[in-house]
PDB file of C-alpha atoms in Angstrom:
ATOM      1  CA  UNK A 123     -33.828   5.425 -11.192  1.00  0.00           C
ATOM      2  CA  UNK A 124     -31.092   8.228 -11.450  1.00  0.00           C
ATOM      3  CA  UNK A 125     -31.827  10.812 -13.759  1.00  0.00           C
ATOM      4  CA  UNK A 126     -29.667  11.344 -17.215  1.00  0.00           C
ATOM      5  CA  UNK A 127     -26.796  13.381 -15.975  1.00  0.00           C
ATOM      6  CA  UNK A 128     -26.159  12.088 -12.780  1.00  0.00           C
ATOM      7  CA  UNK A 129     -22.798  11.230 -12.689  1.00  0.00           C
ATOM      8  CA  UNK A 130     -20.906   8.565 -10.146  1.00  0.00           C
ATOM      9  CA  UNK A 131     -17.173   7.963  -8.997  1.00  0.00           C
ATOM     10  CA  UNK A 132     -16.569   4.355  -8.596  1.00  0.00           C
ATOM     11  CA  UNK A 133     -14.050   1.400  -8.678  1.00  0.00           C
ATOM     12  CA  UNK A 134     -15.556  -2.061 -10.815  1.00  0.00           C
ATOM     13  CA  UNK A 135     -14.816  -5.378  -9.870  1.00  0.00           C
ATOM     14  CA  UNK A 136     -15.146  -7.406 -12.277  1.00  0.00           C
ATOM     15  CA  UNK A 137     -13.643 -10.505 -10.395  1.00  0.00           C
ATOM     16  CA  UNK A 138     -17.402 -10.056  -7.972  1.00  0.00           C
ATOM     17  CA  UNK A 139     -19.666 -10.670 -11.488  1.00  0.00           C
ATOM     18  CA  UNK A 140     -20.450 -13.628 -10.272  1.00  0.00           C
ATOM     19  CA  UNK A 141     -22.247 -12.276  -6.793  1.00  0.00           C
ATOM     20  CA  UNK A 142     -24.375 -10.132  -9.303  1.00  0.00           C
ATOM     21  CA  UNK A 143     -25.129 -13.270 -10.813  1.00  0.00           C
ATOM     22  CA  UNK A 144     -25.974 -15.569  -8.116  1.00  0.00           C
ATOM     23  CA  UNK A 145     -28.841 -12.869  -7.124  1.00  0.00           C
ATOM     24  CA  UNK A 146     -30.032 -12.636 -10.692  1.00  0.00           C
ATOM     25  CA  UNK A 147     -30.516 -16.820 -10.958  1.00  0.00           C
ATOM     26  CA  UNK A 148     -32.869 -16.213  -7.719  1.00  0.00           C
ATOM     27  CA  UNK A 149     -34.292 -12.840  -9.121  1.00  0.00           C
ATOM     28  CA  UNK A 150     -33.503 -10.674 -11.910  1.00  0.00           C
ATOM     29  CA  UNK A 151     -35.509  -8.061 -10.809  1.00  0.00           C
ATOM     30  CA  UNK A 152     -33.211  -7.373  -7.598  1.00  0.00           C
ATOM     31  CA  UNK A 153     -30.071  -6.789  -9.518  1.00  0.00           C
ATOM     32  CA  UNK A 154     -29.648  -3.492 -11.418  1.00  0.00           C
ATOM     33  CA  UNK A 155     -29.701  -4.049 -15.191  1.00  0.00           C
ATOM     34  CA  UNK A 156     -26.505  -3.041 -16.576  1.00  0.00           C
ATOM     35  CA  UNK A 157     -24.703  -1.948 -13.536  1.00  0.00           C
ATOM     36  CA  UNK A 158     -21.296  -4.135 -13.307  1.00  0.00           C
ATOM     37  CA  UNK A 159     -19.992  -5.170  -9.839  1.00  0.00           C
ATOM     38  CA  UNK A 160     -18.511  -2.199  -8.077  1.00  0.00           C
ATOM     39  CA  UNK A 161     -18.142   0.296  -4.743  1.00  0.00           C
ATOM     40  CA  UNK A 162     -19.317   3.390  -5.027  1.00  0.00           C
ATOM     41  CA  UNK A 163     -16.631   5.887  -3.639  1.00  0.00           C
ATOM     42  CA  UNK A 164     -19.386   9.295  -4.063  1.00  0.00           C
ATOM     43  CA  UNK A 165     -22.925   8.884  -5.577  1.00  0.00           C
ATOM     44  CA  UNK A 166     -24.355  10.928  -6.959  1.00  0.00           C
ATOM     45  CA  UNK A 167     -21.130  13.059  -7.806  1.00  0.00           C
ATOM     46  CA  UNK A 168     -21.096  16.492  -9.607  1.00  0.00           C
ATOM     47  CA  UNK A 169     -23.659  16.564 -11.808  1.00  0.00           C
ATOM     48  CA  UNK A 170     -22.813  16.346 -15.438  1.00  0.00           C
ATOM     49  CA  UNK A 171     -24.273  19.834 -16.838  1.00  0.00           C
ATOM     50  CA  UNK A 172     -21.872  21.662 -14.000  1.00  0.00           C
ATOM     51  CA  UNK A 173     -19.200  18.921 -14.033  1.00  0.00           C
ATOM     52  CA  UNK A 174     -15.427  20.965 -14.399  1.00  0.00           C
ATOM     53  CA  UNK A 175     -12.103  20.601 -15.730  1.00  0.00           C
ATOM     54  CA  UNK A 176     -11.182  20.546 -11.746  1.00  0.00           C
ATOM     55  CA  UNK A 177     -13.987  18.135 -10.616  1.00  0.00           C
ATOM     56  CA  UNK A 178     -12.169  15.589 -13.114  1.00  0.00           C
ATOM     57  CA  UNK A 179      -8.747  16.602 -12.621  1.00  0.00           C
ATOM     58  CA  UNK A 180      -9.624  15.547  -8.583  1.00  0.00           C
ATOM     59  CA  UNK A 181     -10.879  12.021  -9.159  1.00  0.00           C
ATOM     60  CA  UNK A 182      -7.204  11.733 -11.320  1.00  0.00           C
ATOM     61  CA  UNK A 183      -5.741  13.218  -8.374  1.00  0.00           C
ATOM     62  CA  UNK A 184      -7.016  11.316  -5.688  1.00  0.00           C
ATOM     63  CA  UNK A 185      -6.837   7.715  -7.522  1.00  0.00           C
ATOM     64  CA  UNK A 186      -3.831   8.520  -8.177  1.00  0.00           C
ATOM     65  CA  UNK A 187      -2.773   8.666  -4.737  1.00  0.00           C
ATOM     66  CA  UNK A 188      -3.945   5.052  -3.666  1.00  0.00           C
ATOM     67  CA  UNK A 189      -1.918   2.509  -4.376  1.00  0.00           C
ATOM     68  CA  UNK A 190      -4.104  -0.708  -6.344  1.00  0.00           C
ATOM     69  CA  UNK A 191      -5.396  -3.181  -3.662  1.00  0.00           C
ATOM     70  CA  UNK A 192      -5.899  -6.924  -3.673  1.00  0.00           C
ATOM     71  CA  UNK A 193      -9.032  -7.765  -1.436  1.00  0.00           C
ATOM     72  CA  UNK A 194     -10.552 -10.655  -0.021  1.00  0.00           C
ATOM     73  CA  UNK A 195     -14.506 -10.297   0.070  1.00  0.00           C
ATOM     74  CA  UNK A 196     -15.867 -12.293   2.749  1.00  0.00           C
ATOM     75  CA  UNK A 197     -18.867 -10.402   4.608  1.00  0.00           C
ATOM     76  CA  UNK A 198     -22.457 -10.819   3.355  1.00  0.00           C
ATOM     77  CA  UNK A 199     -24.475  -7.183   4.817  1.00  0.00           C
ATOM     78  CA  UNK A 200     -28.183  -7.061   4.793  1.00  0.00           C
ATOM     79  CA  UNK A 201     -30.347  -4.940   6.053  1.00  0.00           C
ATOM     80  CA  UNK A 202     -34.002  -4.027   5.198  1.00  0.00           C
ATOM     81  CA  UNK A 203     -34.354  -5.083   1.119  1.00  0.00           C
ATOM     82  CA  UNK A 204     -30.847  -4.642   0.528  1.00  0.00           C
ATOM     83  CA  UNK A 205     -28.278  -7.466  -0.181  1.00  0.00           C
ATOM     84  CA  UNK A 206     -24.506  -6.518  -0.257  1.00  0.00           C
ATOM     85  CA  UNK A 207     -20.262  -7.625   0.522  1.00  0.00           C
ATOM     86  CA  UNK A 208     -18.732  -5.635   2.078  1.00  0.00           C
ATOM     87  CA  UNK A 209     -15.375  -4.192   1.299  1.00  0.00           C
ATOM     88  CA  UNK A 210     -13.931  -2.693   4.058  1.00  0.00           C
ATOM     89  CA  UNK A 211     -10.159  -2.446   2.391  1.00  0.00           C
ATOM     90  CA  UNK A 212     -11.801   0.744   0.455  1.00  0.00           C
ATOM     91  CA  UNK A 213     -12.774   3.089   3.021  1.00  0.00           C
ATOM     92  CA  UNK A 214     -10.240   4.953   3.037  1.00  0.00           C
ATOM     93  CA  UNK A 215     -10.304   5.793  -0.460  1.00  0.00           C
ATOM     94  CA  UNK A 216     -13.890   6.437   0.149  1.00  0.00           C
ATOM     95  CA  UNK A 217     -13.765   8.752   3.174  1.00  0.00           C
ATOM     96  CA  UNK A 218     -11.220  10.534   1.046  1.00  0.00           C
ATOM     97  CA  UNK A 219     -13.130  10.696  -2.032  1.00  0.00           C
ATOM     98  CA  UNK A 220     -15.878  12.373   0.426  1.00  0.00           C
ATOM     99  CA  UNK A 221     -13.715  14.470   1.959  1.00  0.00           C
ATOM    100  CA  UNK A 222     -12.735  16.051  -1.008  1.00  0.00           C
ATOM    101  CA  UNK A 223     -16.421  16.795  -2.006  1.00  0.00           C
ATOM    102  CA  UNK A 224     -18.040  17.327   1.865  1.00  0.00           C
ATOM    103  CA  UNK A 225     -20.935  19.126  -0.124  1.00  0.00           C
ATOM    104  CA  UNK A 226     -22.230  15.843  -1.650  1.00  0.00           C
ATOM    105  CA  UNK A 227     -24.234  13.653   0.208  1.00  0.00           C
ATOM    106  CA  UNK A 228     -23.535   9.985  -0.119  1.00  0.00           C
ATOM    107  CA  UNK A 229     -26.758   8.351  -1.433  1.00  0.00           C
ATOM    108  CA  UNK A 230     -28.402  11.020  -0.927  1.00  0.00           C
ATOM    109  CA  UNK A 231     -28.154  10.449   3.394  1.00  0.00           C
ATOM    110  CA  UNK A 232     -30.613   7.062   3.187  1.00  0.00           C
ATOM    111  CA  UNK A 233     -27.664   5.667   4.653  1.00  0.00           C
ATOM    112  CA  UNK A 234     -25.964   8.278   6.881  1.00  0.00           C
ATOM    113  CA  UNK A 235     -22.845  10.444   7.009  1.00  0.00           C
ATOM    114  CA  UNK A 236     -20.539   8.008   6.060  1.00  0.00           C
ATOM    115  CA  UNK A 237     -22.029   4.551   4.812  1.00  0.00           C
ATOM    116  CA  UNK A 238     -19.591   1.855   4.707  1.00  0.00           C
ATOM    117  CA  UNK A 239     -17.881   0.635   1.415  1.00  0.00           C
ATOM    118  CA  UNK A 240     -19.562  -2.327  -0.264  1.00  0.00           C
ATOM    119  CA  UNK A 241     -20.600  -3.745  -3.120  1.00  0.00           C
ATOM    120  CA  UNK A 242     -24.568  -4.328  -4.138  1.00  0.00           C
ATOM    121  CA  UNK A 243     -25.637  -7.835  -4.415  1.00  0.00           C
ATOM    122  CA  UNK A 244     -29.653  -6.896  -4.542  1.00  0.00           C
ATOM    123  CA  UNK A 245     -31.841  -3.958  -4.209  1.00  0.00           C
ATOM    124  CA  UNK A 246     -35.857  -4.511  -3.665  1.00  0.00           C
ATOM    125  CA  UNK A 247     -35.410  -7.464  -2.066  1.00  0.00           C
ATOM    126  CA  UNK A 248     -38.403  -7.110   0.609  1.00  0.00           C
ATOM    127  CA  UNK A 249     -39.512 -10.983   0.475  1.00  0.00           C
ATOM    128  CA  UNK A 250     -37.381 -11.868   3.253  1.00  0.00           C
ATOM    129  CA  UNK A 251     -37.345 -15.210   1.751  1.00  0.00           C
ATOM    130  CA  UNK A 252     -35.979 -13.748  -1.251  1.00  0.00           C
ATOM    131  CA  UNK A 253     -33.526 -11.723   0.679  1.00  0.00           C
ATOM    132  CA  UNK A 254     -32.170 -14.905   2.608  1.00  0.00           C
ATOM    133  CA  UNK A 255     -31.937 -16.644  -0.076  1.00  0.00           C
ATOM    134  CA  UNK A 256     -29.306 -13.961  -2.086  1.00  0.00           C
ATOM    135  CA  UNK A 257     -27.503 -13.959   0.934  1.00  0.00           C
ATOM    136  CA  UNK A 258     -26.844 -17.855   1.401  1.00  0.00           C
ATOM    137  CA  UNK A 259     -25.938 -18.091  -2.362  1.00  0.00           C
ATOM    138  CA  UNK A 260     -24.056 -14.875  -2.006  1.00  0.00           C
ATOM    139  CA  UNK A 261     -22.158 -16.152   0.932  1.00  0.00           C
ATOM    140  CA  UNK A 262     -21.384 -19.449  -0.504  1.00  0.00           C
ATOM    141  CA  UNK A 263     -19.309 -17.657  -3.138  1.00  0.00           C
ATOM    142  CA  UNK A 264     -17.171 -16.230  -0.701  1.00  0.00           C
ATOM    143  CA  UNK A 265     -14.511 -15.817   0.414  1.00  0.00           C
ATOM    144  CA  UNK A 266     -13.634 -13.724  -3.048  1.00  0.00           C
ATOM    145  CA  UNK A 267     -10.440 -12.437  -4.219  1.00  0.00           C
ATOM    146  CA  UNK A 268     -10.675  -9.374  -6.554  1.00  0.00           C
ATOM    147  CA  UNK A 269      -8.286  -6.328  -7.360  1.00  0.00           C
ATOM    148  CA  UNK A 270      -8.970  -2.719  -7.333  1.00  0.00           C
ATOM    149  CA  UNK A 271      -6.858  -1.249 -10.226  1.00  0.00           C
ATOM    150  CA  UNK A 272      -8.995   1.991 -11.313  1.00  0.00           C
ATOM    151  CA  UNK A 273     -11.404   4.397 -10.590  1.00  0.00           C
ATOM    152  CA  UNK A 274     -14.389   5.467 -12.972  1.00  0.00           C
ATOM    153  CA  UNK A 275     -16.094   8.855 -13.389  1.00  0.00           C
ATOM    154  CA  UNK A 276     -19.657   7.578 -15.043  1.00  0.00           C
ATOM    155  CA  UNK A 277     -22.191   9.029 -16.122  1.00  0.00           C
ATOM    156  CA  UNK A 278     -25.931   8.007 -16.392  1.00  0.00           C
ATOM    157  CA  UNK A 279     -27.662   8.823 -20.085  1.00  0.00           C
ATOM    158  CA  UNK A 280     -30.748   7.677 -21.458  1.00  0.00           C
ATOM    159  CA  UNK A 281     -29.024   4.009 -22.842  1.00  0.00           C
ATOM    160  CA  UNK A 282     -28.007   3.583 -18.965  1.00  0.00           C
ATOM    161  CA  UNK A 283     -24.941   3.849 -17.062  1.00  0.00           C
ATOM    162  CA  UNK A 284     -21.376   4.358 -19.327  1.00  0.00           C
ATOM    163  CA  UNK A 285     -17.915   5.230 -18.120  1.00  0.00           C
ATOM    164  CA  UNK A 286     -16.559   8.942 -18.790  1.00  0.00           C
ATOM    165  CA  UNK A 287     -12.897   8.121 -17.839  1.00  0.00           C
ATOM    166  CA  UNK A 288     -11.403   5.901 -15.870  1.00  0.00           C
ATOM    167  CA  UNK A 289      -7.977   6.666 -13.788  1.00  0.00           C
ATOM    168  CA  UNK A 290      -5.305   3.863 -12.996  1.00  0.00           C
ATOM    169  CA  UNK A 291      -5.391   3.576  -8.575  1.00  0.00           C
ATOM    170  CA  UNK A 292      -1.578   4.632  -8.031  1.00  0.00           C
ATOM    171  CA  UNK A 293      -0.128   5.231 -11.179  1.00  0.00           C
ATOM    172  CA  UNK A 294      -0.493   8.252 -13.790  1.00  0.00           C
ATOM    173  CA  UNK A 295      -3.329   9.710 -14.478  1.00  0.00           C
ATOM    174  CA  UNK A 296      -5.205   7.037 -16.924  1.00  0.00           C
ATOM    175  CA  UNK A 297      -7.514   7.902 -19.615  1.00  0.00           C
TER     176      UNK A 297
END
């Protein structure tokens, strides 16, 4: 679990809850407790304790520059324990995201360079009858049509994860 402090830059999508919940019904433990439905654009991010004025004025920046996007989830990924959808409309506003901080290291490298833009379904899921068994559920959900409107800075503290700000995708900077 990330430490307190550890901050994130993502977009929630609230319109995939129900993926989340389809893994939950087969087991809770696979689904991150508190964590809504959302892609990860850089994890971890800066820090909070060295977090600046700049850092925050960048995610405005850069959501700012990306126009909100309708998207149609329809690709169940798996790999070793891991269950996700992937959304491949948000790359770009990931690799840019990344660009912008090249000293961060998404997920800390378990997944190379440049992992591809998803959402996760289940974590832990080594029972490969477990992990089958999010992905047929998970699949029959899709295809699933969800907006990206926003981009949150968050922020994990002792109660768990909690937004910082959040910035409207293409229009002023939001608060």
């Amino acid at each position: 679990m990330p430490e307190p402090g550890t901050t994130a830059v993502v977009i929630v999508l609230p319109d995939a809850a129900p993926l989340l919940d389809a893994a939950r019904r087969i087991d809770p433990a696979l689904v991150r407790h508190g964590v809504p439905a959302h892609v990860s654009l850089l994890y971890p991010f800066v820090p909070e304790s060295v977090l600046t004025g700049r850092d925050e004025r960048g995610v405005r920046s850069l959501a700012a520059n990306f126009p909100a996007a309708d998207l149609l989830l329809q690709e169940v990924v798996t790999a070793s324990g891991f269950v996700a959808v992937a959304v491949p409309e948000l790359q770009p506003i990931v690799d840019a995201f990344r660009a912008r901080w090249p000293g961060l290291c998404p997920y800390g490298g378990r997944f190379g360079a440049r992992p591809a833009a998803h959402v996760t379904v289940a974590m832990g899921a080594d029972d490969p009858t477990a992990s089958a068994a999010v992905g047929a559920a998970v699949g029959s959900l899709l295809p699933l049509r969800t907006c990206a409107a926003a981009v949150q800075l968050v922020v994990r503290t002792e109660e768990g994860w909690q937004p910082r700000f959040t910035a409207s995708l293409g229009g002023p900077d939001g608060r």
